[in-house]
Amino acid sequence: MRLSELCRALGLEEPAVDFELRKLAPLDEAGPEDLSFLDNPKYAHLLTATKAGAVLVAPAFAEKVPAGSAALVSDEPYLKLAEASRFFAPDPMSEEGADPVIGEGSRVAEGAYLGRDVVIGKNVTVMPGAYVGDRVRIGDETLIYPNVTIYHDCEIGKRCILHAGAVIGSDGFGFAHTRDGRHVKLYQLGRVVLEDEVEIGANTAIDRGTLSKTVIKEGTKVDNLVQIGHNCEVGPRAIVVSQVGLSGSTKLGRNVVMGGQSATSGHLEIGDFTQIAARGGVTKSLPGGKVFAGFPIMEHKAWLKLNAMLSRMLKSDRKEKQ
Amino acid sequence: MRLSELCRALGLEEPAVDFELRKLAPLDEAGPEDLSFLDNPKYAHLLTATKAGAVLVAPAFAEKVPAGSAALVSDEPYLKLAEASRFFAPDPMSEEGADPVIGEGSRVAEGAYLGRDVVIGKNVTVMPGAYVGDRVRIGDETLIYPNVTIYHDCEIGKRCILHAGAVIGSDGFGFAHTRDGRHVKLYQLGRVVLEDEVEIGANTAIDRGTLSKTVIKEGTKVDNLVQIGHNCEVGPRAIVVSQVGLSGSTKLGRNVVMGGQSATSGHLEIGDFTQIAARGGVTKSLPGGKVFAGFPIMEHKAWLKLNAMLSRMLKSDRKEKQ
Amino acid sequence: MRLSELCRALGLEEPAVDFELRKLAPLDEAGPEDLSFLDNPKYAHLLTATKAGAVLVAPAFAEKVPAGSAALVSDEPYLKLAEASRFFAPDPMSEEGADPVIGEGSRVAEGAYLGRDVVIGKNVTVMPGAYVGDRVRIGDETLIYPNVTIYHDCEIGKRCILHAGAVIGSDGFGFAHTRDGRHVKLYQLGRVVLEDEVEIGANTAIDRGTLSKTVIKEGTKVDNLVQIGHNCEVGPRAIVVSQVGLSGSTKLGRNVVMGGQSATSGHLEIGDFTQIAARGGVTKSLPGGKVFAGFPIMEHKAWLKLNAMLSRMLKSDRKEKQ
């Protein structure tokens, strides 16, 4: 799609230049064929240095768009980004591209589905009802159980195990909102990368990155029914127990342990070797090497003391009333 | 099934009249060919006005069944309703009915399954491994990702997106209990309606209504791994974040936001534009336009104060002990 | 695999005896052809009485291995067990074995998959996209909805209902850890048994036992999106509401009710007729017949008082500050 077409589709003033747009990208990753955007003023310092071919910005920032970039000015740049995003979303079920390439010793069950341009390594097993989307790559010796869905463009490492019903690469939950309360989908154009020796539990869902990637690093083990939001980075060698929910853009460091049903707010970081007890609700970034619990999150020792204090208070409260 | 047959099957006294029963229905919706029931005395006022052909009631209410209705009297009317319900459940995999009707521009992948009497609009995509049950209708431009299951009789609007592994129309969790603790299934005879522009996340489950419908209204967006119980009404334009659980018969108003892992008790109502913070446990109906948090639920400001108070108390408790 | 081969593969000293190993088994279940292990000193009393052909033990326990058993000595017996376990895991998609045996009146949809040596009873319905693994047995009149996955060797009773997306028999979450923080999979070699009249909700996951079985007993009803860990025993006639998480080796007694989003720590027991309120976090074993709530768990009455006390304190705290 050409820049001029996009501007017409979004009702934006057409800039003087025109070119074929390649993709959406963040300010610091965009190149001269890409469209970028500034929504959060916190990132304004990235604007002046961007190499993006065009940038969606609010009027207040129009002057700061560098000379080589076309400024696309809107009162609602994030909404316009969402409207633009659908033009960059690939067909989820392409009819073009090559037949799959399947390595030696691999078995793809009848009743499994492989998309176009799929590349599968050696000694891989893909069981019935599994769906492997267009351009997916799967490393050697990986085992895909039945009814797993791997969306287009995702990458699965070597010696991974994906249990039944796992979904890799579903859309992150991203919407812009109109003034009258309508939610406009920000098409999720990134992907998911599972590095080597990752295990994913039954019916777990891992969302693709918005523009970039969600990464589950080497040797990380994820249990059943876990939610991992878009743009997360998990591991290496993290342990994520059943029913955990990681909000978007969470970073878990090396060997982090998330107990069952624990969760994180978005855009925070948990340091290496940290452990979150079951049900812990992580409301802020945490340093490495400690054990935390509770909601809001606190050190595990504090949580134990809090519970002991409440228990004592409850007993004396009862006595007072007697 | 004729009324007399049903009475014999359930071990109930046969009434004087007899006719072919059409369906189960609540007192205020039942017609002269329908069977209804009174279990909760709270709804006794509906009994005297019902148009139901027959009504299951406890002995105390037998006299109040109007003249045009046959009273089916039992000490355990709800249990009898459950026993009756299975006679009204359709075959989940019918062999009768017409081939699907598929609109122009629609693509149904090889390896997707369409039931009998299915109607699919224009420019719909149904991906491999998706199951579309008997009599399901899908509106124009809707996208069904792989391994989605849509149970019989459900209705999907236009421009909806259903992510992989989503289940639409599974049975609500409804049982009557015998005196010796056995659970007798109340067959779930309703359906699910997703209105236009609804998005449903990966591995989310939405149960069908018991006798009527579960409705997700226009423009509502539901994230991954969410549970929506039978008879819920959600939206329009609600936002339901990952791992939320809505108990049966919950009503969420316009633009309600449910944060991650939040939940509701059953049979309550949340007013328009209300926001429930992550992990909030909604234990009562809530007015519109406010922000709530915590479990039991309270205003978000109160929850912040509660946590600050506890934190102070914990500090002074530690000092006292030193 | 012969014992000598296994020792070479694991880098262990070869014992004087040698024989073909049949399976891994706990100390008190292992026979003369089986390999067992002692990891937790708590179970040392079982060591002296074991009939296992060979036992993985730490040096301190080598002397206590009985005369008929070969002691395989390692500083890290649990890690060696994990390394050994993969040699005992069957091919998840066997190419050997007999065609399925399907009882009278049963319907297996085109697009459902049956493995080798499957035995299906009478009047069973297996819907499209369902996967029934090798050696699975399904009892009469059971209904398997679309996209259900039943892993190899599991056993499903009579008159069961498995809703769409349910996963039966996925691997329990078990790993040994190396000194440098790598997680070595303990292959899960047990199975899942669902007894008669069990209902399993949509997208629920039930993990297979580690060496033995996970059992859902007669008449138990499990809602959607529930996690049941390895080696659990649930029921008979338990009620497990949506989004509950049962950690490994949990025992729920007869007619136990687990409210929505409630959970248990592992290796604990909940007595008959106990009820856990929604969100309850069960942190210890509980006696039968009572109602519990909160996290940490307490009697429901105490939880109500705790909340009332906190609510009063919050009010007076506000007044003090005014």
PDB file of N, CA and C in Angstrom, chain A residues 203 225, chain B residues 149 151 165-171 203-207 226-227, chain C residues 145-146 148 161-167 199-205 222-226 242-243:
ATOM      1  N   ASN A 203      -3.652 -26.190  26.632  1.00  0.00           N
ATOM      2  CA  ASN A 203      -4.580 -25.056  26.592  1.00  0.00           C
ATOM      3  C   ASN A 203      -3.978 -23.739  27.073  1.00  0.00           C
ATOM      4  N   LEU A 225      -2.901 -23.877  30.866  1.00  0.00           N
ATOM      5  CA  LEU A 225      -3.883 -22.798  31.054  1.00  0.00           C
ATOM      6  C   LEU A 225      -3.243 -21.480  31.474  1.00  0.00           C
TER       7      LEU A 225
ATOM      8  N   THR B 149     -14.467 -24.275  18.366  1.00  0.00           N
ATOM      9  CA  THR B 149     -15.675 -25.104  18.356  1.00  0.00           C
ATOM     10  C   THR B 149     -16.896 -24.228  18.601  1.00  0.00           C
ATOM     11  N   TYR B 151     -20.790 -24.753  19.074  1.00  0.00           N
ATOM     12  CA  TYR B 151     -21.830 -25.773  19.261  1.00  0.00           C
ATOM     13  C   TYR B 151     -23.089 -25.412  18.458  1.00  0.00           C
ATOM     14  N   GLY B 165      -9.035 -22.271  19.477  1.00  0.00           N
ATOM     15  CA  GLY B 165      -9.381 -22.977  20.701  1.00  0.00           C
ATOM     16  C   GLY B 165     -10.575 -22.408  21.438  1.00  0.00           C
ATOM     17  N   ALA B 166     -11.134 -21.292  20.970  1.00  0.00           N
ATOM     18  CA  ALA B 166     -12.330 -20.748  21.636  1.00  0.00           C
ATOM     19  C   ALA B 166     -13.482 -21.746  21.506  1.00  0.00           C
ATOM     20  N   VAL B 167     -14.296 -21.820  22.557  1.00  0.00           N
ATOM     21  CA  VAL B 167     -15.453 -22.720  22.560  1.00  0.00           C
ATOM     22  C   VAL B 167     -16.705 -21.887  22.806  1.00  0.00           C
ATOM     23  N   ILE B 168     -17.618 -21.933  21.875  1.00  0.00           N
ATOM     24  CA  ILE B 168     -18.845 -21.136  21.953  1.00  0.00           C
ATOM     25  C   ILE B 168     -20.016 -22.103  22.073  1.00  0.00           C
ATOM     26  N   GLY B 169     -20.729 -22.033  23.185  1.00  0.00           N
ATOM     27  CA  GLY B 169     -21.958 -22.812  23.293  1.00  0.00           C
ATOM     28  C   GLY B 169     -21.834 -24.125  24.038  1.00  0.00           C
ATOM     29  N   SER B 170     -20.735 -24.312  24.790  1.00  0.00           N
ATOM     30  CA  SER B 170     -20.638 -25.489  25.655  1.00  0.00           C
ATOM     31  C   SER B 170     -21.736 -25.413  26.716  1.00  0.00           C
ATOM     32  N   ASP B 171     -21.994 -26.538  27.359  1.00  0.00           N
ATOM     33  CA  ASP B 171     -23.080 -26.576  28.343  1.00  0.00           C
ATOM     34  C   ASP B 171     -22.755 -25.735  29.560  1.00  0.00           C
ATOM     35  N   ASN B 203      -8.816 -19.968  23.463  1.00  0.00           N
ATOM     36  CA  ASN B 203      -9.177 -20.895  24.546  1.00  0.00           C
ATOM     37  C   ASN B 203     -10.173 -20.314  25.548  1.00  0.00           C
ATOM     38  N   THR B 204     -10.907 -19.300  25.146  1.00  0.00           N
ATOM     39  CA  THR B 204     -12.023 -18.795  25.957  1.00  0.00           C
ATOM     40  C   THR B 204     -13.244 -19.695  25.785  1.00  0.00           C
ATOM     41  N   ALA B 205     -14.028 -19.838  26.856  1.00  0.00           N
ATOM     42  CA  ALA B 205     -15.229 -20.683  26.805  1.00  0.00           C
ATOM     43  C   ALA B 205     -16.466 -19.865  27.148  1.00  0.00           C
ATOM     44  N   ILE B 206     -17.468 -19.937  26.312  1.00  0.00           N
ATOM     45  CA  ILE B 206     -18.728 -19.231  26.556  1.00  0.00           C
ATOM     46  C   ILE B 206     -19.857 -20.257  26.548  1.00  0.00           C
ATOM     47  N   ASP B 207     -20.489 -20.427  27.694  1.00  0.00           N
ATOM     48  CA  ASP B 207     -21.534 -21.443  27.820  1.00  0.00           C
ATOM     49  C   ASP B 207     -22.858 -20.971  27.238  1.00  0.00           C
ATOM     50  N   VAL B 226     -10.924 -16.805  29.083  1.00  0.00           N
ATOM     51  CA  VAL B 226     -12.022 -16.242  29.877  1.00  0.00           C
ATOM     52  C   VAL B 226     -13.151 -17.273  29.958  1.00  0.00           C
ATOM     53  N   GLN B 227     -13.828 -17.297  31.094  1.00  0.00           N
ATOM     54  CA  GLN B 227     -15.002 -18.141  31.280  1.00  0.00           C
ATOM     55  C   GLN B 227     -16.236 -17.255  31.371  1.00  0.00           C
TER      56      GLN B 227
ATOM     57  N   TYR C 145     -17.101 -34.287  22.717  1.00  0.00           N
ATOM     58  CA  TYR C 145     -17.361 -33.132  21.853  1.00  0.00           C
ATOM     59  C   TYR C 145     -16.144 -32.830  20.960  1.00  0.00           C
ATOM     60  N   PRO C 146     -16.308 -31.929  19.999  1.00  0.00           N
ATOM     61  CA  PRO C 146     -15.214 -31.656  19.051  1.00  0.00           C
ATOM     62  C   PRO C 146     -13.943 -31.137  19.727  1.00  0.00           C
ATOM     63  N   VAL C 148     -11.700 -32.314  21.475  1.00  0.00           N
ATOM     64  CA  VAL C 148     -11.200 -32.904  22.732  1.00  0.00           C
ATOM     65  C   VAL C 148      -9.951 -33.716  22.408  1.00  0.00           C
ATOM     66  N   ILE C 161     -19.391 -37.062  29.750  1.00  0.00           N
ATOM     67  CA  ILE C 161     -19.478 -36.013  28.733  1.00  0.00           C
ATOM     68  C   ILE C 161     -18.188 -35.208  28.807  1.00  0.00           C
ATOM     69  N   LEU C 162     -17.491 -35.113  27.688  1.00  0.00           N
ATOM     70  CA  LEU C 162     -16.262 -34.309  27.630  1.00  0.00           C
ATOM     71  C   LEU C 162     -16.504 -33.159  26.666  1.00  0.00           C
ATOM     72  N   HIS C 163     -16.451 -31.936  27.198  1.00  0.00           N
ATOM     73  CA  HIS C 163     -16.754 -30.783  26.358  1.00  0.00           C
ATOM     74  C   HIS C 163     -15.563 -30.367  25.498  1.00  0.00           C
ATOM     75  N   ALA C 164     -15.894 -29.568  24.505  1.00  0.00           N
ATOM     76  CA  ALA C 164     -14.923 -29.186  23.475  1.00  0.00           C
ATOM     77  C   ALA C 164     -13.644 -28.632  24.083  1.00  0.00           C
ATOM     78  N   GLY C 165     -12.528 -29.019  23.518  1.00  0.00           N
ATOM     79  CA  GLY C 165     -11.239 -28.478  23.924  1.00  0.00           C
ATOM     80  C   GLY C 165     -10.687 -29.070  25.205  1.00  0.00           C
ATOM     81  N   ALA C 166     -11.432 -29.947  25.875  1.00  0.00           N
ATOM     82  CA  ALA C 166     -10.894 -30.581  27.089  1.00  0.00           C
ATOM     83  C   ALA C 166      -9.686 -31.434  26.713  1.00  0.00           C
ATOM     84  N   VAL C 167      -8.700 -31.453  27.613  1.00  0.00           N
ATOM     85  CA  VAL C 167      -7.489 -32.244  27.395  1.00  0.00           C
ATOM     86  C   VAL C 167      -7.343 -33.213  28.565  1.00  0.00           C
ATOM     87  N   GLU C 199     -18.458 -35.470  34.113  1.00  0.00           N
ATOM     88  CA  GLU C 199     -18.557 -34.454  33.050  1.00  0.00           C
ATOM     89  C   GLU C 199     -17.385 -33.495  33.179  1.00  0.00           C
ATOM     90  N   ILE C 200     -16.754 -33.203  32.057  1.00  0.00           N
ATOM     91  CA  ILE C 200     -15.557 -32.343  32.036  1.00  0.00           C
ATOM     92  C   ILE C 200     -15.857 -31.150  31.140  1.00  0.00           C
ATOM     93  N   GLY C 201     -15.603 -29.940  31.665  1.00  0.00           N
ATOM     94  CA  GLY C 201     -15.964 -28.724  30.943  1.00  0.00           C
ATOM     95  C   GLY C 201     -15.018 -28.374  29.799  1.00  0.00           C
ATOM     96  N   ALA C 202     -15.421 -27.376  29.053  1.00  0.00           N
ATOM     97  CA  ALA C 202     -14.659 -26.924  27.886  1.00  0.00           C
ATOM     98  C   ALA C 202     -13.280 -26.410  28.302  1.00  0.00           C
ATOM     99  N   ASN C 203     -12.268 -26.809  27.560  1.00  0.00           N
ATOM    100  CA  ASN C 203     -10.895 -26.332  27.739  1.00  0.00           C
ATOM    101  C   ASN C 203     -10.312 -26.612  29.125  1.00  0.00           C
ATOM    102  N   THR C 204     -10.866 -27.577  29.816  1.00  0.00           N
ATOM    103  CA  THR C 204     -10.275 -28.049  31.074  1.00  0.00           C
ATOM    104  C   THR C 204      -9.115 -28.992  30.763  1.00  0.00           C
ATOM    105  N   ALA C 205      -8.084 -28.969  31.622  1.00  0.00           N
ATOM    106  CA  ALA C 205      -6.911 -29.838  31.414  1.00  0.00           C
ATOM    107  C   ALA C 205      -6.711 -30.736  32.632  1.00  0.00           C
ATOM    108  N   VAL C 222     -16.956 -31.405  36.524  1.00  0.00           N
ATOM    109  CA  VAL C 222     -15.888 -30.408  36.439  1.00  0.00           C
ATOM    110  C   VAL C 222     -16.280 -29.380  35.380  1.00  0.00           C
ATOM    111  N   ASP C 223     -16.178 -28.129  35.740  1.00  0.00           N
ATOM    112  CA  ASP C 223     -16.598 -27.024  34.866  1.00  0.00           C
ATOM    113  C   ASP C 223     -15.474 -26.680  33.865  1.00  0.00           C
ATOM    114  N   ASN C 224     -15.612 -25.564  33.192  1.00  0.00           N
ATOM    115  CA  ASN C 224     -14.674 -25.136  32.155  1.00  0.00           C
ATOM    116  C   ASN C 224     -13.350 -24.609  32.737  1.00  0.00           C
ATOM    117  N   LEU C 225     -12.274 -24.740  31.976  1.00  0.00           N
ATOM    118  CA  LEU C 225     -10.999 -24.068  32.249  1.00  0.00           C
ATOM    119  C   LEU C 225     -10.420 -24.410  33.613  1.00  0.00           C
ATOM    120  N   VAL C 226     -10.670 -25.623  34.051  1.00  0.00           N
ATOM    121  CA  VAL C 226     -10.128 -26.103  35.320  1.00  0.00           C
ATOM    122  C   VAL C 226      -8.799 -26.812  35.057  1.00  0.00           C
ATOM    123  N   SER C 242     -15.652 -23.522  37.604  1.00  0.00           N
ATOM    124  CA  SER C 242     -14.753 -22.988  36.580  1.00  0.00           C
ATOM    125  C   SER C 242     -13.481 -22.333  37.138  1.00  0.00           C
ATOM    126  N   GLN C 243     -12.377 -22.549  36.413  1.00  0.00           N
ATOM    127  CA  GLN C 243     -11.089 -21.898  36.675  1.00  0.00           C
ATOM    128  C   GLN C 243     -10.450 -22.323  37.998  1.00  0.00           C
TER     129      GLN C 243
END
